[in-house]
Amino acid sequence: MRPLTPVRIPGDGMVVLMGASGSGKSTFAARHFGPTDVLSSDALRGLVAGDESDQSATEDAFELLRLALRMRLARGRLTVVDATNVQRWARRLLLDAARREGRPAIAVVLDLPLALCLERNELRLVHRLPAAAIRRQHRWLVESLPMLAAEGFARVELLRSPDEVERAAVALI
Ligand code: GDP
Ligand code: MG
């Protein structure tokens, strides 16, 4: 049997999940973290607009997300940000919040093949996006990878195949 993939997470830090839609971020978050530890942009769109897919609620959802993130980090609560986070400016806002609160930031990257994200997207009943949007997110993710350490993440945990995701073992440090 192949070994587990250790994913080391500081217990008072911010975990930024990164991945195209369909890469499995929400599934990963639900499997490894408690429900109140996860701030999901989709869930917050649902909270403000009654519809998790309502893109007109995106700005409000992220404003709420950053507010809750700051409050949690101020208390030293582990906080997982479940959003694509493939754009640098979006990560910048999160990293600024963690730095202000003096908490470490970790990136957990679901760097899965584009074809798999597209395939899962087609099978979805909710949150299905146009294929072009997934292609764009995947390209932004790939372009982001070399920059992450310099952006201020204390650690970057890369999960590069469904097998690595399956074998991920989160260890609080
Ligand atoms: P997100 O868009 O990145 O949040 O992805 P989700 O977690 O919502 O997953 C997208 C789809 O892929 C869903 O239908 C999941 O059931 C499926 N999925 C996610 N993770 C896995 C996995 O590890 N294995 C398999 N087989 N399916 C997965
Ligand atoms: Mg999701």
XYZ file of C-alpha atoms and ligand atoms in Angstrom:
202
model
C 0.000 0.000 0.000
C 1.321 3.453 -0.902
C 2.002 5.847 1.966
C -0.347 8.586 3.074
C 0.320 12.101 1.759
C 1.000 14.202 4.860
C -0.605 17.665 4.789
C 0.770 19.658 7.729
C -1.456 22.445 8.987
C -0.762 24.871 11.856
C -3.722 24.662 14.233
C -4.110 28.456 14.462
C -3.532 29.210 10.789
C -5.349 29.920 7.566
C -5.662 27.151 5.003
C -6.242 28.470 1.499
C -7.649 25.737 -0.722
C -6.784 26.283 -4.363
C -8.184 24.537 -7.390
C -10.455 24.859 -10.371
C -14.134 24.165 -9.887
C -14.564 20.390 -9.794
C -11.093 19.744 -8.392
C -12.676 18.610 -5.122
C -12.075 21.514 -2.732
C -15.403 21.299 -0.924
C -15.189 17.520 -0.691
C -11.666 17.798 0.732
C -12.778 20.463 3.239
C -15.740 18.386 4.431
C -13.583 15.298 4.811
C -10.707 16.807 6.759
C -12.114 19.765 8.706
C -15.052 20.593 10.935
C -18.041 22.350 9.379
C -17.485 25.601 11.262
C -13.803 25.700 10.276
C -14.640 26.151 6.597
C -15.582 29.459 4.967
C -17.062 28.671 1.580
C -17.681 31.349 -1.042
C -20.514 29.237 -2.460
C -22.195 28.844 0.934
C -21.884 32.583 1.590
C -23.409 33.395 -1.821
C -26.253 31.164 -0.725
C -26.471 32.997 2.589
C -26.818 36.446 1.041
C -28.714 35.587 -2.160
C -30.507 32.309 -1.488
C -28.609 30.723 -4.382
C -25.035 29.440 -4.128
C -24.536 29.972 -7.859
C -25.762 33.580 -7.973
C -22.653 35.350 -9.266
C -24.186 38.761 -8.500
C -23.648 37.902 -4.813
C -19.924 37.262 -5.214
C -18.727 40.603 -3.881
C -20.975 40.434 -0.806
C -20.004 36.807 -0.209
C -16.280 37.584 -0.213
C -16.774 40.616 2.003
C -18.461 38.341 4.547
C -15.799 35.692 4.049
C -12.968 38.115 4.819
C -14.821 39.531 7.836
C -15.381 36.077 9.316
C -11.796 35.107 8.439
C -10.387 38.072 10.348
C -12.578 37.379 13.374
C -11.623 33.710 13.464
C -7.905 34.321 12.968
C -7.962 36.970 15.711
C -9.137 34.157 17.997
C -6.532 31.749 16.709
C -9.160 29.497 15.128
C -7.994 27.333 12.259
C -9.823 28.608 9.186
C -10.145 26.952 5.792
C -11.020 29.141 2.805
C -13.002 27.104 0.274
C -12.931 29.164 -2.916
C -11.000 28.692 -6.165
C -8.273 31.161 -5.052
C -6.621 30.872 -8.454
C -6.215 34.622 -8.878
C -3.359 36.400 -7.222
C -5.401 39.392 -6.047
C -7.861 37.083 -4.285
C -5.021 35.335 -2.442
C -3.468 38.721 -1.639
C -6.565 39.794 0.314
C -6.522 36.560 2.325
C -2.781 36.740 2.973
C -3.103 40.355 4.129
C -5.746 39.295 6.674
C -3.576 36.464 8.017
C -0.528 38.706 8.241
C -2.477 41.388 10.132
C -3.601 38.765 12.650
C -0.114 37.274 12.895
C -1.245 33.826 11.729
C 0.507 31.479 9.305
C -0.984 30.873 5.868
C -0.843 27.493 4.163
C -1.897 26.737 0.592
C -3.404 23.334 -0.160
C -3.438 23.025 -3.933
C -5.655 20.521 -5.713
C -3.616 20.511 -8.899
C -5.651 17.908 -10.766
C -5.779 17.393 -14.524
C -8.049 19.777 -16.400
C -9.782 16.834 -18.075
C -10.836 15.449 -14.690
C -12.237 18.822 -13.532
C -14.172 19.129 -16.813
C -15.485 15.580 -16.527
C -16.679 16.084 -12.943
C -18.187 19.444 -13.917
C -20.316 17.755 -16.588
C -21.601 15.251 -14.030
C -22.600 17.919 -11.530
C -26.159 18.754 -10.619
C -25.169 21.945 -8.778
C -22.410 24.464 -9.410
C -21.962 23.375 -13.025
C -19.964 26.035 -14.877
C -19.295 26.628 -18.564
C -16.273 24.562 -19.634
C -14.473 27.771 -20.642
C -14.616 28.987 -17.028
C -12.996 25.774 -15.771
C -10.291 25.969 -18.449
C -9.539 29.559 -17.401
C -9.397 28.661 -13.697
C -7.091 25.746 -14.434
C -4.754 27.966 -16.485
C -4.641 30.561 -13.711
C -3.882 27.827 -11.190
C -0.968 26.466 -13.221
C 0.391 29.994 -13.758
C 0.114 30.688 -10.006
C 2.061 27.684 -8.764
C 5.598 29.067 -9.104
C 4.631 32.283 -7.263
C 2.983 30.880 -4.147
C 5.973 30.682 -1.802
C 7.000 34.255 -2.672
C 3.437 35.485 -2.064
C 3.776 34.690 1.630
C 2.494 31.169 2.179
C 4.510 29.497 4.919
C 3.919 26.152 3.259
C 2.470 24.975 -0.016
C 0.985 21.480 -0.001
C 0.544 20.173 -3.534
C -1.877 17.349 -4.283
C -1.331 16.391 -7.890
C -3.505 13.344 -8.548
C -6.782 11.841 -7.318
C -4.644 9.239 -5.601
C -2.682 11.859 -3.642
C -5.937 13.586 -2.681
C -7.395 10.269 -1.561
C -4.330 9.538 0.549
C -4.054 12.989 2.104
C -3.691 12.856 5.886
C -4.132 16.223 7.566
C -1.849 16.628 10.581
C -2.298 19.629 12.865
C 1.085 20.955 13.969
P -15.007 21.947 -5.905
O -15.775 22.578 -7.039
O -13.529 22.083 -6.092
O -15.475 22.367 -4.553
O -15.278 20.382 -6.025
P -16.278 19.455 -5.198
O -15.668 19.054 -3.903
O -17.633 20.056 -5.158
O -16.273 18.174 -6.126
C -16.718 18.248 -7.472
C -17.254 16.903 -7.900
O -16.182 15.952 -7.879
C -18.326 16.370 -6.964
O -19.294 15.721 -7.739
C -17.583 15.386 -6.076
O -18.430 14.343 -5.668
C -16.481 14.886 -6.986
N -15.277 14.622 -6.207
C -14.633 15.495 -5.395
N -13.565 14.929 -4.808
C -13.515 13.662 -5.283
C -12.637 12.563 -5.083
O -11.655 12.643 -4.336
N -12.907 11.414 -5.747
C -13.968 11.322 -6.587
N -14.180 10.170 -7.211
N -14.828 12.327 -6.803
C -14.612 13.484 -6.170
Mg -16.837 23.763 -3.959
